[in-house]
Structure formats: C-alpha cells, structure tokens
Coordinates of C-alpha atoms and ligand atoms in Angstrom, one line a residue:
M10 CA 25.0 45.3 5.9
K11 CA 26.2 42.2 4.2
Y12 CA 24.6 39.1 2.9
I13 CA 25.3 35.4 2.3
L14 CA 25.1 33.9 -1.2
A15 CA 24.1 30.3 -1.5
I16 CA 24.7 28.5 -4.8
D17 CA 22.5 25.4 -5.2
Q18 CA 23.7 23.4 -8.3
G19 CA 21.0 20.7 -8.7
T20 CA 20.3 18.0 -11.2
T21 CA 17.7 19.9 -13.2
S22 CA 18.7 23.5 -12.4
S23 CA 21.2 25.9 -10.9
R24 CA 20.0 28.4 -8.4
A25 CA 21.4 31.3 -6.4
I26 CA 19.7 32.6 -3.3
I27 CA 20.8 35.6 -1.3
F28 CA 20.0 35.5 2.5
N29 CA 20.2 38.3 5.0
K30 CA 21.2 38.2 8.6
K31 CA 17.8 37.1 9.7
G32 CA 18.1 34.0 7.5
R33 CA 15.4 35.4 5.1
E34 CA 15.6 35.2 1.4
V35 CA 16.4 38.6 -0.2
S36 CA 16.4 37.4 -3.8
S37 CA 16.9 34.3 -5.9
A38 CA 17.4 33.2 -9.5
Q39 CA 17.2 29.9 -11.2
R40 CA 18.2 28.5 -14.6
E41 CA 17.3 25.1 -16.0
L42 CA 20.2 22.7 -16.8
G43 CA 20.1 20.6 -20.0
Q44 CA 20.0 16.8 -19.6
I45 CA 22.1 14.9 -22.1
Y46 CA 21.1 11.2 -22.8
P47 CA 23.7 9.7 -25.1
R48 CA 22.3 6.2 -24.7
P49 CA 19.4 4.6 -22.8
G50 CA 20.2 4.8 -19.1
W51 CA 23.1 7.2 -19.5
V52 CA 22.8 10.8 -18.2
E53 CA 25.4 13.6 -18.6
H54 CA 25.6 17.3 -18.0
S55 CA 27.7 19.8 -19.9
P56 CA 30.4 21.2 -17.6
V57 CA 30.4 24.5 -19.5
E58 CA 26.6 24.8 -19.0
I59 CA 27.0 24.1 -15.3
I60 CA 29.5 27.0 -15.0
E61 CA 27.5 29.3 -17.3
S62 CA 24.2 28.6 -15.5
V63 CA 25.9 29.3 -12.1
K64 CA 27.4 32.5 -13.4
T65 CA 24.0 33.6 -14.7
V66 CA 22.0 32.9 -11.6
I67 CA 24.6 34.7 -9.4
A68 CA 24.4 37.7 -11.6
N69 CA 20.6 37.7 -11.7
A70 CA 20.2 37.2 -8.0
L71 CA 22.6 40.1 -7.3
L72 CA 20.8 42.3 -9.8
S73 CA 17.4 41.7 -8.5
A74 CA 18.5 42.5 -5.0
E75 CA 20.3 45.5 -6.3
L76 CA 23.5 44.3 -4.8
T77 CA 27.1 43.8 -6.0
A78 CA 29.7 41.1 -5.2
D79 CA 31.1 43.5 -2.6
D80 CA 27.9 43.1 -0.5
I81 CA 28.4 39.4 -0.1
A82 CA 30.1 38.4 3.1
A83 CA 30.6 34.7 2.2
I84 CA 29.5 32.1 -0.3
G85 CA 28.0 28.6 0.5
I86 CA 27.8 25.9 -2.1
T87 CA 25.4 22.9 -2.2
N88 CA 25.2 20.5 -5.1
Q89 CA 23.8 17.4 -6.7
R90 CA 25.8 14.6 -5.1
E91 CA 28.0 12.0 -6.8
T92 CA 28.0 13.6 -10.2
T93 CA 31.5 13.2 -11.5
L94 CA 33.8 15.6 -13.3
V95 CA 37.4 15.1 -14.4
W96 CA 39.4 18.1 -15.6
D97 CA 42.9 19.3 -16.4
K98 CA 44.5 20.8 -13.3
T99 CA 46.3 23.5 -15.2
T100 CA 43.7 24.7 -17.7
G101 CA 40.5 23.7 -15.9
E102 CA 39.3 22.1 -19.1
P103 CA 37.1 19.0 -18.5
V104 CA 38.1 15.9 -20.4
C105 CA 34.4 14.9 -21.0
N106 CA 30.9 15.7 -19.9
A107 CA 29.9 15.3 -16.3
I108 CA 28.6 11.8 -15.6
V109 CA 25.4 12.4 -13.6
W110 CA 24.5 10.4 -10.5
Q111 CA 21.5 8.8 -12.2
C112 CA 23.7 7.4 -15.0
R113 CA 23.6 3.6 -15.1
R114 CA 26.6 3.0 -17.4
T115 CA 28.7 1.3 -14.7
A116 CA 25.8 -0.9 -13.4
D117 CA 27.3 -4.1 -14.8
Y118 CA 30.6 -3.4 -13.2
C119 CA 28.9 -2.8 -9.9
E120 CA 27.1 -6.0 -10.2
K121 CA 30.4 -7.8 -10.8
L122 CA 31.8 -6.1 -7.6
R123 CA 28.8 -7.5 -5.7
R124 CA 29.2 -11.0 -7.2
E125 CA 32.9 -11.0 -6.3
G126 CA 32.0 -10.2 -2.7
F127 CA 33.2 -6.6 -2.4
A128 CA 30.0 -5.3 -1.0
E129 CA 30.8 -5.8 2.7
K130 CA 34.3 -4.3 2.4
I131 CA 32.9 -1.3 0.6
Y132 CA 30.0 -0.9 3.1
N133 CA 32.3 -1.2 6.1
K134 CA 34.6 1.5 4.8
T135 CA 32.3 3.9 3.0
G136 CA 28.8 3.2 4.4
L137 CA 27.6 2.7 0.8
V138 CA 26.4 -0.3 -1.3
P139 CA 28.3 -0.9 -4.6
D140 CA 26.1 1.0 -7.0
A141 CA 26.5 3.0 -10.2
Y142 CA 25.2 6.1 -8.4
F143 CA 28.4 6.7 -6.5
S144 CA 31.4 8.4 -8.2
A145 CA 34.1 5.8 -8.0
T146 CA 33.0 3.6 -10.9
K147 CA 32.2 6.7 -12.9
I148 CA 35.8 8.0 -12.5
K149 CA 37.1 4.6 -13.5
W150 CA 34.9 4.6 -16.6
I151 CA 36.4 8.0 -17.6
L152 CA 39.9 6.8 -17.1
D153 CA 39.2 3.6 -19.1
N154 CA 37.3 5.2 -21.9
V155 CA 38.4 8.8 -22.6
E156 CA 41.4 8.7 -24.8
G157 CA 44.7 9.5 -23.0
A158 CA 42.9 10.2 -19.7
R159 CA 44.6 7.4 -17.7
E160 CA 48.1 8.4 -18.8
R161 CA 47.4 12.0 -18.0
A162 CA 45.9 11.1 -14.6
E163 CA 48.9 9.0 -13.8
R164 CA 51.2 11.9 -14.6
G165 CA 49.2 13.9 -12.1
E166 CA 47.7 16.2 -14.6
L167 CA 44.0 15.5 -14.0
A168 CA 41.7 16.3 -11.2
F169 CA 38.5 14.5 -10.1
G170 CA 35.8 16.3 -8.3
T171 CA 32.1 16.3 -7.6
V172 CA 30.2 19.5 -8.7
D173 CA 31.2 21.4 -5.5
A174 CA 34.9 20.9 -6.2
F175 CA 34.5 21.8 -9.8
L176 CA 32.7 25.0 -8.9
I177 CA 35.2 25.9 -6.1
S178 CA 38.1 25.4 -8.6
Y179 CA 36.3 27.7 -11.1
L180 CA 35.3 30.4 -8.6
T181 CA 38.8 30.6 -7.1
G182 CA 40.4 30.8 -10.5
G183 CA 41.9 27.4 -10.1
K184 CA 43.6 28.2 -6.8
T185 CA 41.6 25.8 -4.6
F186 CA 41.2 22.1 -5.2
A187 CA 39.0 20.8 -2.4
T188 CA 35.8 19.2 -1.4
D189 CA 34.0 18.6 1.9
Y190 CA 33.2 15.5 4.0
T191 CA 29.6 15.1 2.8
N192 CA 30.5 15.1 -0.9
A193 CA 33.6 12.9 -0.4
A194 CA 31.4 10.4 1.5
R195 CA 29.4 9.8 -1.7
T196 CA 32.4 8.9 -3.9
M197 CA 32.7 5.3 -2.6
L198 CA 36.5 6.1 -2.2
F199 CA 36.3 7.9 1.2
N200 CA 36.6 6.0 4.5
I201 CA 33.9 7.6 6.7
H202 CA 35.5 6.2 9.9
T203 CA 39.1 7.4 9.3
L204 CA 37.9 10.5 7.3
D205 CA 40.5 9.8 4.6
W206 CA 40.6 8.6 1.0
D207 CA 41.0 4.9 1.2
E208 CA 44.1 3.5 -0.4
E209 CA 42.7 0.0 -0.8
L210 CA 39.6 1.2 -2.6
L211 CA 41.7 3.5 -4.8
R212 CA 43.7 0.4 -5.8
L213 CA 40.5 -1.6 -6.4
F214 CA 39.1 1.1 -8.8
D215 CA 42.5 1.9 -10.2
I216 CA 42.3 5.6 -9.5
P217 CA 45.5 7.6 -8.9
E218 CA 45.4 9.4 -5.5
A219 CA 46.8 12.6 -7.1
M220 CA 43.4 13.1 -8.8
L221 CA 41.6 13.6 -5.5
P222 CA 40.8 16.9 -3.9
H223 CA 41.6 17.9 -0.3
V224 CA 38.8 17.1 2.0
Y225 CA 37.7 19.7 4.7
P226 CA 34.8 20.1 7.1
C227 CA 31.7 21.7 5.4
G228 CA 32.3 24.9 7.3
H229 CA 35.8 25.9 6.2
R230 CA 37.5 28.8 4.4
F231 CA 37.9 26.9 1.1
G232 CA 39.4 29.9 -0.7
E233 CA 38.5 33.3 -2.1
T234 CA 36.7 34.0 -5.4
D235 CA 38.8 35.4 -8.2
K236 CA 38.1 39.1 -8.6
E237 CA 38.1 38.8 -12.4
I238 CA 35.4 36.0 -12.2
F239 CA 33.2 37.1 -9.3
G240 CA 33.7 40.8 -9.2
A241 CA 35.2 40.8 -5.7
A242 CA 37.4 38.5 -3.5
V243 CA 34.7 36.8 -1.4
P244 CA 35.5 33.7 0.7
V245 CA 33.8 30.4 -0.1
C246 CA 33.1 29.2 3.5
G247 CA 30.5 26.5 3.3
V248 CA 30.1 23.4 1.1
A249 CA 27.8 20.4 1.5
G250 CA 25.9 17.9 -0.7
D251 CA 22.3 18.7 -1.2
Q252 CA 20.7 16.3 1.2
Q253 CA 23.1 17.0 4.0
A254 CA 22.7 20.8 3.4
A255 CA 19.0 20.3 3.8
L256 CA 19.5 18.5 7.0
F257 CA 21.7 21.3 8.3
G258 CA 19.2 23.9 6.9
Q259 CA 16.6 22.2 9.0
L260 CA 19.0 22.5 12.0
C261 CA 18.8 18.8 12.5
T262 CA 22.2 18.9 14.3
E263 CA 21.3 16.7 17.3
K264 CA 21.3 12.9 17.5
G265 CA 17.9 11.6 16.5
D266 CA 16.9 14.5 14.4
V267 CA 15.3 13.5 11.1
K268 CA 14.3 15.4 8.0
N269 CA 12.4 14.3 5.0
T270 CA 12.4 16.1 1.6
Y271 CA 9.2 15.4 -0.4
G272 CA 10.5 16.0 -3.9
T273 CA 10.2 13.8 -7.0
G274 CA 11.4 11.1 -4.6
C275 CA 11.6 11.3 -0.8
F276 CA 15.0 11.7 0.9
L277 CA 15.2 10.9 4.6
L278 CA 18.2 11.5 6.8
M279 CA 18.6 10.8 10.5
N280 CA 21.4 12.3 12.5
T281 CA 22.9 9.4 14.6
G282 CA 25.4 11.6 16.4
R283 CA 29.0 10.3 17.0
K284 CA 28.1 6.7 16.1
A285 CA 28.1 5.3 12.6
V286 CA 25.1 3.0 12.7
K287 CA 25.4 -0.1 10.6
S288 CA 22.1 -0.7 8.9
Q289 CA 20.4 -4.1 8.8
N290 CA 17.6 -2.7 6.8
G291 CA 19.2 -1.5 3.6
L292 CA 19.9 2.1 4.6
I293 CA 23.1 3.9 3.8
T294 CA 25.5 5.3 6.4
T295 CA 27.0 8.6 5.6
L296 CA 28.3 11.9 7.1
A297 CA 26.4 15.0 8.2
A298 CA 27.5 18.5 7.5
C299 CA 29.5 20.1 10.3
V300 CA 31.1 23.5 10.8
D301 CA 34.4 22.2 12.2
G302 CA 35.9 19.2 13.8
R303 CA 34.5 15.7 13.2
P304 CA 31.1 15.3 11.4
D305 CA 28.2 13.4 12.9
Y306 CA 27.0 10.3 11.2
V307 CA 23.8 9.9 9.3
L308 CA 21.5 7.1 8.2
E309 CA 20.0 7.8 4.8
G310 CA 17.1 6.1 3.1
S311 CA 15.1 7.2 0.0
V312 CA 11.8 6.5 -1.5
F313 CA 12.0 6.4 -5.3
V314 CA 8.5 7.8 -6.0
G315 CA 7.2 10.6 -3.7
G316 CA 5.8 13.7 -5.4
A317 CA 6.2 11.9 -8.7
A318 CA 3.1 9.9 -7.7
V319 CA 1.1 13.1 -7.7
Q320 CA 2.5 13.9 -11.1
W321 CA 1.3 10.5 -12.2
L322 CA -2.2 11.3 -11.0
R323 CA -2.1 14.4 -13.1
D324 CA -0.4 13.0 -16.2
G325 CA -1.4 9.3 -16.2
P326 CA -5.1 8.8 -15.3
G327 CA -5.6 12.6 -15.3
L328 CA -7.5 12.6 -12.0
I329 CA -6.2 16.1 -11.1
S330 CA -5.2 19.0 -13.3
A331 CA -2.5 20.4 -10.9
A332 CA -0.5 18.9 -8.1
A333 CA -2.1 21.2 -5.5
E334 CA -5.5 19.9 -6.4
S335 CA -4.7 16.5 -4.9
E336 CA -5.3 18.1 -1.4
S337 CA -8.9 19.0 -2.0
A338 CA -9.6 15.8 -3.9
A339 CA -8.2 13.7 -1.0
E340 CA -10.3 15.7 1.4
S341 CA -13.5 15.3 -0.6
V342 CA -13.8 11.8 0.9
P343 CA -13.9 11.0 4.6
D344 CA -11.4 8.1 4.3
N345 CA -9.6 5.9 1.8
G346 CA -12.6 3.6 1.4
G347 CA -10.3 0.6 1.8
V348 CA -8.2 1.6 -1.2
Y349 CA -4.4 1.4 -1.1
V350 CA -2.0 2.7 -3.8
V351 CA 1.6 1.5 -3.7
P352 CA 3.4 3.8 -6.1
A353 CA 6.3 1.4 -6.7
F354 CA 6.5 2.6 -10.4
T355 CA 10.3 2.2 -10.5
G356 CA 10.6 -0.6 -7.8
L357 CA 10.7 -0.4 -4.1
G358 CA 13.6 1.1 -2.2
A359 CA 14.4 0.8 1.5
P360 CA 13.6 -1.3 3.4
Y361 CA 12.2 -3.7 0.8
W362 CA 14.7 -3.4 -2.1
K363 CA 12.6 -4.9 -4.8
A364 CA 13.9 -3.3 -8.0
E365 CA 11.5 -5.3 -10.2
A366 CA 8.3 -4.4 -8.1
R367 CA 5.8 -2.2 -9.9
G368 CA 2.9 -0.1 -8.6
T369 CA -0.4 -1.5 -7.5
I370 CA -3.9 -0.3 -6.5
C371 CA -5.9 -2.6 -4.3
G372 CA -9.2 -2.7 -2.5
I373 CA -11.2 -1.2 -5.3
T374 CA -15.0 -1.6 -5.0
R375 CA -18.1 -0.2 -6.9
G376 CA -18.0 2.6 -4.4
T377 CA -14.4 3.7 -5.2
S378 CA -14.3 7.3 -6.5
R379 CA -11.6 9.7 -7.8
G380 CA -11.2 11.1 -4.3
H381 CA -10.4 7.6 -2.9
I382 CA -7.7 7.0 -5.5
V383 CA -6.1 10.4 -5.0
R384 CA -6.3 10.1 -1.3
A385 CA -4.8 6.6 -1.3
T386 CA -2.0 7.8 -3.5
L387 CA -1.0 10.6 -1.1
E388 CA -1.4 8.1 1.8
G389 CA 0.9 5.8 -0.2
I390 CA 3.7 8.4 -0.1
A391 CA 3.3 8.8 3.7
Y392 CA 3.3 5.0 4.3
Q393 CA 6.6 4.7 2.3
V394 CA 8.1 7.4 4.5
Y395 CA 6.8 5.6 7.6
D396 CA 8.5 2.4 6.4
V397 CA 11.9 4.2 6.1
V398 CA 11.5 5.9 9.5
K399 CA 10.8 2.5 11.1
A400 CA 13.9 1.1 9.5
M401 CA 15.9 4.0 10.9
E402 CA 14.4 3.5 14.3
K403 CA 15.2 -0.2 14.2
D404 CA 18.8 0.3 13.1
S405 CA 19.6 3.2 15.4
G406 CA 17.5 2.3 18.4
I407 CA 16.4 6.0 18.4
K408 CA 12.6 6.7 18.5
L409 CA 11.6 9.6 16.2
G410 CA 10.5 12.6 18.1
R411 CA 9.5 14.9 15.2
L412 CA 9.9 15.0 11.5
A413 CA 11.2 18.1 9.8
V414 CA 9.9 18.4 6.3
D415 CA 10.5 20.3 3.1
G416 CA 10.3 19.9 -0.7
G417 CA 7.5 20.5 -3.2
A418 CA 4.9 18.0 -1.8
S419 CA 5.4 19.2 1.8
A420 CA 3.0 22.1 0.7
N421 CA 0.2 19.5 0.8
G422 CA -1.7 19.9 4.1
F423 CA -3.5 16.6 3.8
L424 CA -0.3 14.7 3.2
M425 CA 1.4 16.4 6.2
R426 CA -1.5 15.8 8.5
F427 CA -1.7 12.1 7.5
Q428 CA 2.1 11.8 7.9
A429 CA 1.8 13.1 11.4
D430 CA -1.1 10.7 12.2
I431 CA 0.6 7.6 10.7
L432 CA 4.0 8.3 12.4
D433 CA 2.2 9.4 15.6
C434 CA 4.6 12.3 15.9
E435 CA 4.8 16.0 15.0
V436 CA 5.6 17.0 11.5
V437 CA 7.2 20.5 11.3
R438 CA 7.4 22.5 8.1
P439 CA 9.7 25.6 8.3
S440 CA 8.7 28.9 6.8
V441 CA 11.8 28.9 4.6
T442 CA 11.4 25.7 2.6
E443 CA 14.5 26.3 0.5
T444 CA 16.3 24.3 3.2
T445 CA 19.1 23.1 0.9
A446 CA 20.3 26.6 0.0
L447 CA 19.6 27.7 3.5
G448 CA 21.9 24.9 4.9
A449 CA 24.7 26.0 2.6
A450 CA 24.2 29.6 3.7
F451 CA 24.2 28.6 7.4
L452 CA 27.5 26.7 6.9
A453 CA 29.1 29.6 5.1
G454 CA 27.7 32.2 7.6
L455 CA 28.8 30.2 10.7
S456 CA 32.3 29.5 9.6
S457 CA 32.9 33.0 8.4
G458 CA 31.6 34.5 11.6
Y459 CA 28.6 36.2 10.0
W460 CA 26.5 34.2 12.5
T461 CA 27.9 33.4 15.9
D462 CA 26.5 30.0 16.6
I463 CA 23.7 27.5 16.0
D464 CA 21.6 29.0 18.8
Q465 CA 21.5 32.3 16.9
L466 CA 20.4 30.4 13.8
R467 CA 17.6 28.7 15.8
Q468 CA 16.2 32.1 16.5
T469 CA 16.0 32.9 12.8
V470 CA 14.2 29.7 11.9
T471 CA 10.5 29.7 12.4
A472 CA 8.0 27.0 11.8
D473 CA 5.4 27.7 9.1
K474 CA 3.2 24.9 10.4
V475 CA 3.4 22.2 13.0
Y476 CA 1.1 19.1 12.3
S477 CA 0.3 17.2 15.5
P478 CA -0.9 13.6 15.4
N479 CA -4.6 13.2 15.8
M480 CA -5.6 9.6 15.0
S481 CA -6.7 6.8 17.3
Q482 CA -4.3 3.9 17.8
Q483 CA -7.0 1.6 16.4
T484 CA -7.4 3.5 13.1
R485 CA -3.6 3.8 12.7
Y486 CA -3.2 0.1 13.3
M487 CA -5.9 -0.8 10.9
L488 CA -4.5 1.5 8.1
L489 CA -1.0 0.1 8.6
E490 CA -2.3 -3.4 8.4
G491 CA -4.0 -2.5 5.1
W492 CA -0.8 -1.0 3.8
K493 CA 1.4 -4.0 4.8
K494 CA -1.0 -6.3 3.0
A495 CA -0.9 -4.1 -0.1
V496 CA 2.9 -4.0 -0.1
S497 CA 3.3 -7.7 0.7
G498 CA 1.6 -8.5 -2.6
L499 CA 4.6 -7.0 -4.4
L500 CA 7.3 -8.8 -2.4
Ligands
ADP602 P1 12.5 18.1 -7.1 O1 13.5 18.9 -6.4 O2 12.7 16.6 -7.0 O3 12.3 18.5 -8.6 P2 10.4 19.6 -5.7 O4 10.8 19.7 -4.3 O5 10.4 20.8 -6.6 O6 11.1 18.3 -6.4 O7 8.9 19.0 -5.7 C1 8.2 18.7 -6.9 C2 7.3 17.5 -6.6 O8 6.3 17.9 -5.6 C3 6.5 17.1 -7.8 O9 6.7 15.7 -8.0 C4 5.1 17.5 -7.5 O10 4.2 16.5 -8.0 C5 5.0 17.6 -6.0 N1 4.1 18.6 -5.5 C6 4.2 20.0 -5.7 N2 3.2 20.6 -5.1 C7 2.4 19.6 -4.5 C8 1.2 19.7 -3.7 N3 0.6 20.8 -3.4 N4 0.7 18.5 -3.4 C9 1.3 17.3 -3.7 N5 2.5 17.2 -4.4 C10 3.0 18.4 -4.8

C-alpha cells in the first residue's frame, strides 16, 4: 500500500501531508518560516530555510506515519505563488534571498509601467495587472542590484524560479529545471494564451530567456527525487500554485465552479473553462491546474481582509478572546441591528480598487451591543465575497451555482450560513479542508496513475457540511442595500 506526499510551501510555514488512496490524511507536519523585513515594505525568505523546513516536515510526516520514502508513490508540490528565487544552475546556490510576493520594492517601477501605458499590453498577454506582486519586476530587481548577477545571467549561468521550481531542482539533485502553468502564469512573463514565455515581455523587463524553467502541465512527471536527498527515487508528478491547487483540491474542474478560501484574506477563483474571460471589474485572468493538455482559464479576485477582521475583533477592540468565539457572539443577537462593518483596513480590492480606503463602522445606536459589532464584522466578510462573486458573474456571464469553501474562517457556521443566504446559493465545506495540499496530491496521484480519474476522486471527497440559503428576498435586498450604502461612503 503506497501513499501520496504533498509538500505545501506557504508564506508563513512549510507543511507536508501524506494522503492515502481514499484521499484521507494519514499524517502531517508543519514548520514556521522566518520572515525577513530588510526595510519597510520589503519581505524576504531565506532559501536555505525554505529547503531545511521542507526537509524537516517531510521527515516528520514520514516518521509520524511510520513510513519511509519507499512507501511514497508520488510527490505533489504546491507553493506560495510569485515569490522569486535566482540561483546558480551548476551549484544550486541562490544569489540572494527569495523576494516574497508581498514585497513592495518594485512598486515604483510598476507605477512607471502603468504611467507609460504598458498595463493593457501586459494584461492582454498575461491576464495580470502590472504590480509588484508578480515575479517579473522582482527578477529584474535582482539582476540590476545583486553584484555580477546580470553578467552571470547573460552567460546562461543563473536560473530563475518560483518556489516550486526551486524545490523541484533541489529534490531532483539539480536534474530538473521546470515549473508548471499555474506558477508560470504568475510571473508576468508568461503568455497565458500561447502558453509560452513571452519574448516581448522578456525584452521589456530585460530578462535573459536562458534563466527560465521549462513549463509543463501541473500533472506531469517532472523528475525523480535524488536518492541521497530523499531516501528513494520517487517521481514528482504534480505541481501547482497554492490557490489553483486549492481549486483543484475542491474538484472545481468544470466551467462555472467557484471556490473561496477564507484565510487572512479571501481568495476566490472561478473556473471559466476554455475561455479566457477579460475582466471589466478588476479581476485577474489566469490558468487553472490541469493534469494534461491545455489548462482551463480562471478568474481570480481577492479580498484583502477576511479572517483578519476576526483577528482584529480579538486583538483590537478585544470583543472576543478567540476567533471561534465570534460565532456565538454573532448568534447572541437576532440581527445586525442596522450595523455595518466594512473591514477595509488595508484598502478595498476587487471590484472597488480603493487602496486608500480604510475601515468603517456605521449604523451605531444606543442599542448597539458587542454582539452586533461582531455579527456585522462577520457579515462584512461575507458581503465582500458577495461583491467579488458578482464581479465574476458579470465578467463571465456565468451564474454561481454553489460556492466551495475552505480556509480557517470557513469553520465559522454563522459566517457560512450568512454567506449562503446573501449569495442565495449553496455553500459547501468539504471534510478535508486542507484543500491546497489535497489538490497537489490529486494532481500527483492522477498523473502517476495512483488514481485513475477525476470521477474516482469525486468518490473520495465528502462534504462536511452543506449550507443552503434560507433568507427571504426582501431581507437579502434590505441587507445588501445597507452594505452598499456603507461601502459607498468609502468610494
Ligand atoms: P492563512 O492561511 O491566511 O494564515 P488560515 O486559513 O489558517 O489563514 O485561517 C486563519 C484565519 O481564519 C485567521 O484570520 C482567523 O482569524 C480566522 N479564523 C480561524 N477560525 C475562525 C473561526 N472559527 N471563525 C472566524 N474566523 C476564524
């Protein structure tokens, strides 16, 4: 009996989860990852620590399941997207720290690109808006600022990769230099229509093509682990960026399927099938994970403050002592009492795009209690998700049928019920909420033949809870009007 190992290298931690044939978690291990802040707004990770943390969690996950590397049929990798590494092709030695997706060091350069009118060209090719998040300007920064990097890159000595490519290179003992469509799609160098690195963008950012990894579908035999490093030669057969892995882990493989992850922020992805939908509402167009052939397209939108609003209730005004307590506090009142909380603590994302907006509480009366504020905060998360879903529906012309949910705050029954009510559709939470790791495992298992097809996977996935809408149109309409009024005060 063999197992699938999923490596989930995230922004704040590295994790390894071992799954069995039934898609159930057999064991897992996690290790925090240090955040390096060299200057305000800059964020880095140590590449050595990334590797060390991954090695440790793999060893611990195997140990706690009493398994060895020989028991693993295939490996799947999922990772924090856009984070940029540059290393020596021969020695594997990184030339500097990894520049993390959150790092704003190239924000001015991106602003210049927008001013010079490159936004449309970049969007048309990559589906992205020129922003410091994406890898291209981070690579350029490394070549321009790390001594000798540009000359070495031009001589073909350096490799660029997102975390997946860096890990694949390490695990295969430097034999494989490759990435997958979903990670490539976040670099701002990859043409999502032709599925190739884009020469014109490479010229624009002054990046030598020789630095770039081969790009394969997410389900692909990327290479075998080096025995010395992993303990056995095991194929790496699945790779996808974290959000796309979660979409796949939720089995949102059909046109119109949508998932939302309620973490610190909220990440919504809609599968739009074979068609790359151009957004008129500030959403990003990107690629979905696929086992082989051409990937589907995805519309992606995020809410900056999701579960973080619950952390604020706890750490700011101290209205709750733990995140889970928000549920009973919200249920202690029959309704929001006319209170609306817009948790725009760090600005408003799609579809408003107001970076300078800040949070607000409105509708407070003498009768407003702790329960009302907590309830209105949870409702504020759900309304923001509603706004992104409506933008997706408008752009794609597809009406949402059900919302697949995961992430920390999806444990909140009140929030999920209210989400179903306000969207007027079913909200489905799977029993395995580690959908990111599960997605990487599914990709690896499908492409290695461990599982036969998606239908077999559907049998392994069970819903923990289905929330059905149960609110009158009149109430929904009234609440949404209240929300619109509260948000419009910030626009
Ligand atoms: P991330 O991956 O972004 O760190 P997680 O998926 O681990 O996020 O979710 C953590 C977030 O979920 C926190 O912001 C926390 O406040 C929120 N959260 C956790 N449990 C609950 C709960 N029961 N109700 C509401 N929010 C919760």
